[in-house]
Every structure is written in C-alpha cells, then in structure tokens.
Amino acid sequence: MMQAFRQRTGGASALAADLRGIAGLEVREDVPLAPFTTFRIGGPARLFLRPADRGALERAVAFLGRRGIGFRVLGRGSNLLVDDRGVDLVLAPSGLQGLEGAGAAGRLRAEA
C-alpha cells in the first residue's frame, strides 16, 4: 500500500509540503497513533492532518479528493485497532463537533 501511496502522491514529504499550504491545517509526519486509541496500540500515520475548523477540513478533503488520495478518519479512537505497520494518511477532525455538509467530493458527516 505504501508504494501505491508513494506513486500517487510523490511520497509523504512531498504531499505534506503541498498540504501545509492549506490554511488552518496542522500537518505532521510519522505520528504514532497508539496514544489516540483507547487500546493504546498501533503504528504511525505517515501523514497526520488535524484541521482547526470546518473550513480547513473542507479544504483538506477537497484537496485530497481532487488528487484521488484516500485517507482514514480518526475520531476519538474508541474500539479502533491500527495496524502496527501504520497507515498512510489520517485525518483527525476530533476537535470539531457535529459536522454536516456536502461538498464537491461527496458527503461529510462526522459526529462520533
């Protein structure tokens, strides 16, 4: 999976540089996900995105959608098992409550 991710994105660092241009989006590389889960297990996210507000979330989802880049959404991490090898891209809108909407990339509803 990482090879496919690399081919689609040019690699995590190249994609991270592009994503850092999105206002209100925190972008971190190689973030351990175990602290974000209730079971406290799992590998790293090659890219970890945390939007500051709904606008940043919408811009990030639209950016990824235009490029055909998949991602995982991390809520509060309850009953979540993360592969020890890690995952490519995690979007963590955990500070945002009760989101709803429909954008160009499809529907979004995130209340966990």
mmCIF file of C-alpha atoms in Angstrom:
data_model
loop_
_atom_site.group_PDB
_atom_site.id
_atom_site.type_symbol
_atom_site.label_atom_id
_atom_site.label_comp_id
_atom_site.label_asym_id
_atom_site.label_seq_id
_atom_site.Cartn_x
_atom_site.Cartn_y
_atom_site.Cartn_z
ATOM 1 C CA MET A 1 0.000 0.000 0.000
ATOM 2 C CA MET A 2 2.810 2.432 0.777
ATOM 3 C CA GLN A 3 4.215 2.005 -2.738
ATOM 4 C CA ALA A 4 0.848 2.910 -4.278
ATOM 5 C CA PHE A 5 0.625 5.876 -1.899
ATOM 6 C CA ARG A 6 4.117 6.988 -2.944
ATOM 7 C CA GLN A 7 3.265 6.725 -6.639
ATOM 8 C CA ARG A 8 0.045 8.738 -6.288
ATOM 9 C CA THR A 9 1.490 11.431 -4.056
ATOM 10 C CA GLY A 10 5.223 11.648 -4.735
ATOM 11 C CA GLY A 11 5.786 10.473 -1.145
ATOM 12 C CA ALA A 12 4.637 11.605 2.262
ATOM 13 C CA SER A 13 7.065 14.524 2.485
ATOM 14 C CA ALA A 14 6.092 15.918 -0.925
ATOM 15 C CA LEU A 15 2.399 15.637 -0.097
ATOM 16 C CA ALA A 16 2.997 17.162 3.359
ATOM 17 C CA ALA A 17 4.626 20.188 1.733
ATOM 18 C CA ASP A 18 1.573 20.689 -0.502
ATOM 19 C CA LEU A 19 -0.870 20.201 2.387
ATOM 20 C CA ARG A 20 0.948 22.781 4.529
ATOM 21 C CA GLY A 21 -0.356 25.376 2.090
ATOM 22 C CA ILE A 22 -3.897 24.794 3.370
ATOM 23 C CA ALA A 23 -4.811 27.459 5.924
ATOM 24 C CA GLY A 24 -5.830 26.093 9.319
ATOM 25 C CA LEU A 25 -4.496 22.584 8.698
ATOM 26 C CA GLU A 26 -1.893 21.098 11.026
ATOM 27 C CA VAL A 27 0.267 18.614 9.087
ATOM 28 C CA ARG A 28 2.602 16.211 10.901
ATOM 29 C CA GLU A 29 4.637 13.277 9.630
ATOM 30 C CA ASP A 30 5.201 9.862 11.247
ATOM 31 C CA VAL A 31 2.827 10.372 14.164
ATOM 32 C CA PRO A 32 2.344 7.335 16.468
ATOM 33 C CA LEU A 33 -1.366 6.535 16.570
ATOM 34 C CA ALA A 34 -1.354 4.379 19.720
ATOM 35 C CA PRO A 35 -1.873 7.412 22.014
ATOM 36 C CA PHE A 36 -5.001 8.292 20.025
ATOM 37 C CA THR A 37 -6.740 4.936 20.568
ATOM 38 C CA THR A 38 -8.404 3.508 23.660
ATOM 39 C CA PHE A 39 -6.464 0.237 23.252
ATOM 40 C CA ARG A 40 -3.158 2.171 23.039
ATOM 41 C CA ILE A 41 -1.830 0.039 20.175
ATOM 42 C CA GLY A 42 -0.893 0.614 16.553
ATOM 43 C CA GLY A 43 1.754 2.042 14.273
ATOM 44 C CA PRO A 44 2.317 5.513 12.886
ATOM 45 C CA ALA A 45 0.441 7.650 10.407
ATOM 46 C CA ARG A 46 2.844 8.685 7.677
ATOM 47 C CA LEU A 47 0.800 11.878 7.465
ATOM 48 C CA PHE A 48 -1.462 13.148 10.238
ATOM 49 C CA LEU A 49 -3.812 16.021 9.447
ATOM 50 C CA ARG A 50 -5.716 17.999 12.067
ATOM 51 C CA PRO A 51 -7.975 20.802 10.823
ATOM 52 C CA ALA A 52 -8.529 23.791 13.107
ATOM 53 C CA ASP A 53 -12.033 24.429 11.795
ATOM 54 C CA ARG A 54 -14.661 23.247 9.364
ATOM 55 C CA GLY A 55 -13.212 25.322 6.518
ATOM 56 C CA ALA A 56 -9.793 23.685 6.884
ATOM 57 C CA LEU A 57 -11.442 20.266 6.940
ATOM 58 C CA GLU A 58 -13.387 21.039 3.752
ATOM 59 C CA ARG A 59 -10.268 22.368 2.001
ATOM 60 C CA ALA A 60 -8.226 19.293 3.002
ATOM 61 C CA VAL A 61 -10.913 16.825 1.871
ATOM 62 C CA ALA A 62 -11.336 18.695 -1.428
ATOM 63 C CA PHE A 63 -7.557 18.770 -1.997
ATOM 64 C CA LEU A 64 -7.234 15.022 -1.368
ATOM 65 C CA GLY A 65 -10.318 14.252 -3.445
ATOM 66 C CA ARG A 66 -9.022 16.177 -6.476
ATOM 67 C CA ARG A 67 -5.858 14.090 -6.362
ATOM 68 C CA GLY A 68 -7.589 10.772 -5.723
ATOM 69 C CA ILE A 69 -5.770 10.293 -2.409
ATOM 70 C CA GLY A 70 -7.543 8.130 0.147
ATOM 71 C CA PHE A 71 -7.378 8.709 3.879
ATOM 72 C CA ARG A 72 -8.658 7.347 7.177
ATOM 73 C CA VAL A 73 -10.728 9.437 9.573
ATOM 74 C CA LEU A 74 -9.777 9.229 13.234
ATOM 75 C CA GLY A 75 -12.469 10.156 15.707
ATOM 76 C CA ARG A 76 -11.862 9.591 19.382
ATOM 77 C CA GLY A 77 -10.159 6.235 18.775
ATOM 78 C CA SER A 78 -12.657 4.131 20.697
ATOM 79 C CA ASN A 79 -12.547 0.435 19.732
ATOM 80 C CA LEU A 80 -10.064 1.174 16.967
ATOM 81 C CA LEU A 81 -7.273 -1.208 16.007
ATOM 82 C CA VAL A 82 -4.438 0.314 13.980
ATOM 83 C CA ASP A 83 -2.041 -1.938 12.068
ATOM 84 C CA ASP A 84 1.420 -1.997 13.694
ATOM 85 C CA ARG A 85 2.900 -1.201 10.261
ATOM 86 C CA GLY A 86 0.972 2.057 10.338
ATOM 87 C CA VAL A 87 -1.254 3.798 7.809
ATOM 88 C CA ASP A 88 -0.582 6.297 5.062
ATOM 89 C CA LEU A 89 -2.838 9.232 5.826
ATOM 90 C CA VAL A 90 -5.063 10.090 8.786
ATOM 91 C CA LEU A 91 -7.468 12.997 9.009
ATOM 92 C CA ALA A 92 -8.296 13.756 12.648
ATOM 93 C CA PRO A 93 -11.153 16.257 12.969
ATOM 94 C CA SER A 94 -11.613 15.300 16.639
ATOM 95 C CA GLY A 95 -11.870 18.872 17.855
ATOM 96 C CA LEU A 96 -14.783 19.599 15.540
ATOM 97 C CA GLN A 97 -18.242 18.683 16.779
ATOM 98 C CA GLY A 98 -21.355 17.772 14.829
ATOM 99 C CA LEU A 99 -20.156 18.433 11.287
ATOM 100 C CA GLU A 100 -22.537 18.006 8.384
ATOM 101 C CA GLY A 101 -22.323 19.021 4.780
ATOM 102 C CA ALA A 102 -21.962 18.014 1.169
ATOM 103 C CA GLY A 103 -19.014 19.188 -0.856
ATOM 104 C CA ALA A 104 -17.691 18.512 -4.330
ATOM 105 C CA ALA A 105 -16.006 15.339 -3.076
ATOM 106 C CA GLY A 106 -19.254 13.910 -1.669
ATOM 107 C CA ARG A 107 -20.970 13.896 1.666
ATOM 108 C CA LEU A 108 -19.418 14.583 5.026
ATOM 109 C CA ARG A 109 -20.972 13.839 8.376
ATOM 110 C CA ALA A 110 -18.659 13.475 11.339
ATOM 111 C CA GLU A 111 -20.095 13.212 14.789
ATOM 112 C CA ALA A 112 -18.597 10.427 16.833
#
